[in-house]
CSV table of C-alpha atoms in Angstrom, one decimal:
chain,number,residue,atom,x,y,z
A,1,MET,CA,-6.6,7.0,-6.2
A,2,SER,CA,-6.1,6.9,-2.0
A,3,ASP,CA,-3.7,9.1,-0.5
A,4,PRO,CA,-0.8,6.8,0.9
A,5,ARG,CA,-0.5,8.9,4.0
A,6,THR,CA,-4.1,8.8,4.8
A,7,GLU,CA,-4.2,5.1,4.1
A,8,LEU,CA,-1.2,4.4,6.3
A,9,ALA,CA,-2.8,6.3,9.3
A,10,ALA,CA,-6.0,4.4,8.7
A,11,ALA,CA,-4.1,1.1,8.9
A,12,GLY,CA,-2.4,2.1,12.1
A,13,ALA,CA,-5.8,2.8,13.7
A,14,ARG,CA,-7.3,-0.4,12.6
A,15,LEU,CA,-4.3,-2.5,13.8
A,16,ALA,CA,-4.4,-0.6,17.2
A,17,ALA,CA,-8.2,-1.2,17.6
A,18,LEU,CA,-7.4,-4.8,17.0
A,19,GLY,CA,-4.9,-4.8,19.8
A,20,LEU,CA,-2.0,-5.8,17.7
A,21,SER,CA,-0.1,-2.5,18.3
A,22,PRO,CA,0.1,-2.1,22.2
A,23,GLY,CA,1.3,1.3,23.4
A,24,SER,CA,3.6,3.0,21.1
A,25,SER,CA,5.2,-0.2,19.6
A,26,GLY,CA,5.1,-1.2,15.8
A,27,ASN,CA,5.7,0.8,12.7
A,28,LEU,CA,4.3,1.1,9.2
A,29,SER,CA,5.9,2.2,6.0
A,30,VAL,CA,4.6,2.9,2.3
A,31,ARG,CA,6.9,3.1,-0.6
A,32,ILE,CA,6.2,5.9,-3.3
A,33,ASP,CA,8.6,5.7,-6.2
A,34,ASP,CA,12.0,6.0,-4.6
A,35,ARG,CA,11.0,7.4,-1.3
A,36,VAL,CA,9.6,5.5,1.8
A,37,LEU,CA,7.0,7.0,4.3
A,38,ILE,CA,7.4,5.5,7.7
A,39,THR,CA,6.0,6.4,11.2
A,40,PRO,CA,8.2,8.3,13.5
A,41,THR,CA,10.0,6.8,16.4
A,42,GLY,CA,7.7,6.1,19.3
A,43,ALA,CA,4.6,6.8,17.2
A,44,ASP,CA,1.2,5.4,18.7
A,45,LEU,CA,-0.3,3.7,15.7
A,46,ALA,CA,-3.8,4.6,17.1
A,47,GLU,CA,-2.9,8.3,16.3
A,48,VAL,CA,-0.6,8.6,13.4
A,49,ASP,CA,-0.7,12.1,11.9
A,50,PRO,CA,-0.7,11.8,8.2
A,51,ASP,CA,1.2,14.8,7.8
A,52,GLY,CA,4.0,13.9,10.5
A,53,LEU,CA,5.4,10.9,8.5
A,54,SER,CA,9.1,10.6,8.2
A,55,VAL,CA,10.4,10.4,4.5
A,56,LEU,CA,13.4,8.4,3.8
A,57,GLY,CA,15.2,7.3,0.6
A,58,LEU,CA,15.4,3.6,-0.2
A,59,ASP,CA,18.8,3.5,1.1
A,60,GLY,CA,17.6,4.7,4.6
A,61,THR,CA,18.6,8.6,4.0
A,62,HIS,CA,16.4,10.8,6.2
A,63,LEU,CA,15.0,13.3,3.7
A,64,ASP,CA,12.2,15.2,5.7
A,65,GLY,CA,9.9,14.9,8.7
A,66,PRO,CA,10.7,13.7,12.2
A,67,ARG,CA,13.2,11.2,13.4
A,68,PRO,CA,12.1,7.8,11.7
A,69,SER,CA,11.7,4.6,13.6
A,70,LYS,CA,15.0,2.8,14.0
A,71,GLU,CA,13.2,-0.4,12.7
A,72,PHE,CA,13.6,1.1,9.1
A,73,PRO,CA,16.4,-1.3,8.0
A,74,LEU,CA,13.7,-4.3,8.2
A,75,HIS,CA,11.2,-2.2,5.9
A,76,GLY,CA,14.1,-1.5,3.6
A,77,ALA,CA,15.0,-5.2,3.4
A,78,PHE,CA,11.6,-6.1,2.1
A,79,TYR,CA,11.6,-3.1,-0.4
A,80,ARG,CA,14.9,-4.5,-1.8
A,81,ARG,CA,13.7,-8.0,-1.9
A,82,ASP,CA,10.9,-7.3,-4.1
A,83,ASP,CA,10.2,-4.3,-6.2
A,84,ALA,CA,6.5,-5.0,-6.1
A,85,THR,CA,6.3,-4.5,-2.4
A,86,ARG,CA,4.6,-1.2,-1.6
A,87,ALA,CA,3.8,-1.5,2.1
A,88,VAL,CA,5.5,-3.0,5.4
A,89,VAL,CA,3.8,-3.7,8.7
A,90,HIS,CA,6.0,-4.4,11.9
A,91,LEU,CA,4.2,-5.2,14.9
A,92,HIS,CA,4.7,-6.5,18.5
A,93,ALA,CA,1.3,-8.5,18.4
A,94,ARG,CA,1.1,-10.8,21.6
A,95,ASN,CA,0.4,-14.1,19.9
A,96,ALA,CA,3.0,-13.8,17.1
A,97,THR,CA,5.5,-12.6,19.2
A,98,ALA,CA,4.9,-15.5,21.5
A,99,VAL,CA,5.3,-17.8,18.7
A,100,SER,CA,8.7,-16.0,17.9
A,101,CYS,CA,9.9,-17.3,21.2
A,102,LEU,CA,9.3,-20.8,20.4
A,103,PRO,CA,11.3,-23.2,18.1
A,104,PRO,CA,10.4,-22.9,14.5
A,105,TRP,CA,8.3,-25.5,12.8
A,106,SER,CA,10.7,-25.5,9.8
A,107,ALA,CA,13.6,-23.7,8.4
A,108,ARG,CA,11.4,-21.8,5.9
A,109,SER,CA,8.5,-21.2,8.4
A,110,ALA,CA,8.1,-20.8,11.9
A,111,VAL,CA,4.5,-21.5,11.6
A,112,PRO,CA,3.2,-24.8,10.1
A,113,PRO,CA,0.4,-24.8,7.5
A,114,LEU,CA,-2.6,-25.0,9.9
A,115,THR,CA,-5.2,-23.5,7.9
A,116,PRO,CA,-5.6,-22.5,4.3
A,117,TYR,CA,-5.8,-18.7,4.9
A,118,PHE,CA,-2.4,-18.6,6.5
A,119,VAL,CA,-0.9,-20.4,3.3
A,120,MET,CA,-3.2,-18.1,1.2
A,121,ARG,CA,-2.7,-14.7,2.7
A,122,VAL,CA,0.7,-15.0,4.6
A,123,GLY,CA,2.7,-17.8,3.3
A,124,GLN,CA,5.9,-19.1,4.8
A,125,THR,CA,7.2,-17.1,7.7
A,126,PRO,CA,10.7,-17.9,8.7
A,127,LEU,CA,12.2,-17.1,12.2
A,128,ILE,CA,15.0,-14.6,12.0
A,129,PRO,CA,17.7,-15.1,14.6
A,130,TYR,CA,17.4,-12.7,17.5
A,131,ALA,CA,19.3,-9.2,17.2
A,132,PRO,CA,18.6,-5.8,19.0
A,133,PRO,CA,15.8,-3.7,17.5
A,134,GLY,CA,17.0,-2.0,14.4
A,135,ASP,CA,20.1,-4.0,13.8
A,136,ALA,CA,21.4,-3.6,10.3
A,137,ASP,CA,22.9,-7.0,10.1
A,138,GLN,CA,19.6,-8.5,10.8
A,139,ALA,CA,17.8,-6.7,8.3
A,140,GLU,CA,20.6,-7.8,5.7
A,141,ALA,CA,20.1,-11.4,6.6
A,142,LEU,CA,16.2,-11.0,6.0
A,143,ALA,CA,17.0,-9.4,2.6
A,144,LEU,CA,19.3,-12.1,1.4
A,145,LEU,CA,17.1,-15.1,2.3
A,146,PRO,CA,17.3,-17.4,-0.7
A,147,PHE,CA,13.5,-18.3,-0.9
A,148,PRO,CA,10.4,-16.4,-1.4
A,149,LEU,CA,8.4,-14.7,1.5
A,150,ARG,CA,6.3,-11.8,2.5
A,151,ALA,CA,6.5,-12.3,6.3
A,152,ALA,CA,8.8,-13.2,9.0
A,153,LEU,CA,9.0,-13.4,12.6
A,154,LEU,CA,11.8,-11.8,14.6
A,155,GLN,CA,13.0,-14.1,17.3
A,156,ASN,CA,11.8,-12.8,20.8
A,157,HIS,CA,10.5,-9.7,19.1
A,158,GLY,CA,7.5,-9.7,16.6
A,159,PRO,CA,6.4,-10.1,13.0
A,160,VAL,CA,7.2,-8.1,10.1
A,161,LEU,CA,5.1,-8.4,6.8
A,162,ALA,CA,5.0,-7.0,3.4
A,163,GLY,CA,2.6,-6.4,0.7
A,164,PRO,CA,1.9,-4.9,-2.9
A,165,THR,CA,-0.6,-2.5,-0.9
A,166,MET,CA,-1.2,-1.5,2.7
A,167,ALA,CA,-4.5,-3.3,2.9
A,168,ARG,CA,-2.8,-6.6,1.8
A,169,ALA,CA,0.0,-6.1,4.4
A,170,VAL,CA,-2.5,-5.5,7.2
A,171,ASP,CA,-4.5,-8.3,6.2
A,172,ALA,CA,-1.8,-10.6,6.4
A,173,ALA,CA,-0.6,-9.4,9.8
A,174,VAL,CA,-4.1,-10.2,11.2
A,175,GLU,CA,-4.1,-13.5,9.5
A,176,LEU,CA,-0.6,-14.3,11.1
A,177,GLU,CA,-1.9,-13.2,14.6
A,178,GLU,CA,-4.9,-15.5,14.1
A,179,VAL,CA,-2.9,-18.5,13.2
A,180,SER,CA,-0.4,-17.8,15.9
A,181,ALA,CA,-3.2,-17.8,18.6
A,182,LEU,CA,-4.5,-21.2,17.0
A,183,LEU,CA,-1.1,-22.7,17.2
A,184,LEU,CA,-0.6,-21.6,20.8
A,185,SER,CA,-4.1,-22.9,22.0
A,186,LEU,CA,-3.3,-26.4,20.5
A,187,GLY,CA,-0.4,-26.7,22.9
A,188,GLU,CA,1.5,-29.9,22.9
A,189,ARG,CA,-1.2,-31.7,20.9
A,190,SER,CA,-0.1,-32.8,17.5
A,191,PRO,CA,-2.6,-31.2,15.1
A,192,ARG,CA,-3.6,-32.3,11.5
A,193,LEU,CA,-1.5,-29.8,9.1
A,194,LEU,CA,-2.4,-29.4,5.5
A,195,THR,CA,-0.5,-31.9,3.5
A,196,PRO,CA,2.2,-30.8,1.3
A,197,ALA,CA,0.0,-31.2,-1.9
A,198,GLU,CA,-2.7,-29.1,-0.2
A,199,ALA,CA,-0.5,-26.3,0.7
A,200,ASP,CA,1.1,-26.5,-2.8
A,201,ALA,CA,-2.1,-26.2,-4.5
A,202,LEU,CA,-3.2,-23.1,-2.5
A,203,ALA,CA,0.2,-21.5,-3.1
A,204,ARG,CA,0.0,-21.9,-6.7
A,205,THR,CA,-3.7,-20.6,-6.8
A,206,TYR,CA,-3.2,-17.7,-4.7
A,207,ASP,CA,0.4,-16.9,-5.8
A,208,SER,CA,1.6,-17.2,-2.3
A,209,PRO,CA,5.1,-17.9,-1.2
A,210,TRP,CA,5.3,-21.6,0.0
A,211,GLY,CA,7.7,-24.1,-0.6
A,212,GLU,CA,9.3,-23.2,-4.0
A,213,HIS,CA,6.7,-20.8,-5.0
């Protein structure tokens, strides 16, 4: 079994190498039973120290390590939504952040079903109204959304994604950035989207949160 601390550090290095975590932006966490390991405030994801992570309780209580990222409430919201969630990724990736500054495609997803892999790997991604970073009320609004999701765009801020493993959460983050780049490249044109039936079939096959799934 892989060490979750080492796995988190490797994920940070991968995201930074892909240019999805500029400077000291972004934060990662993993859940181990009733504890959460999260990158410290101001951490550079390219150089995460596996032994220098902050340790918190699920309620946000700081148990050990350096001062944690102030974005923990967002991570906690996903852990509270689904007990199967074991990793959360929050980034300031350029294209996904740009899409977070635009009107959403629908109430349930800021991004339309442009590609099969977006529906399969990410699923519906709602736009959460703007709030200052670390705002507890924004995190609570995310926790209480009445439909399934494993990703969201924070308005004028960036993406946050969850997964049953760190690898799945990172893959979803990469896919969201790719579909966001595609959406921006289309500009004002009206692209062909997957039909509701096509998106629904993918959601059922891949157990992805889309529509009622």
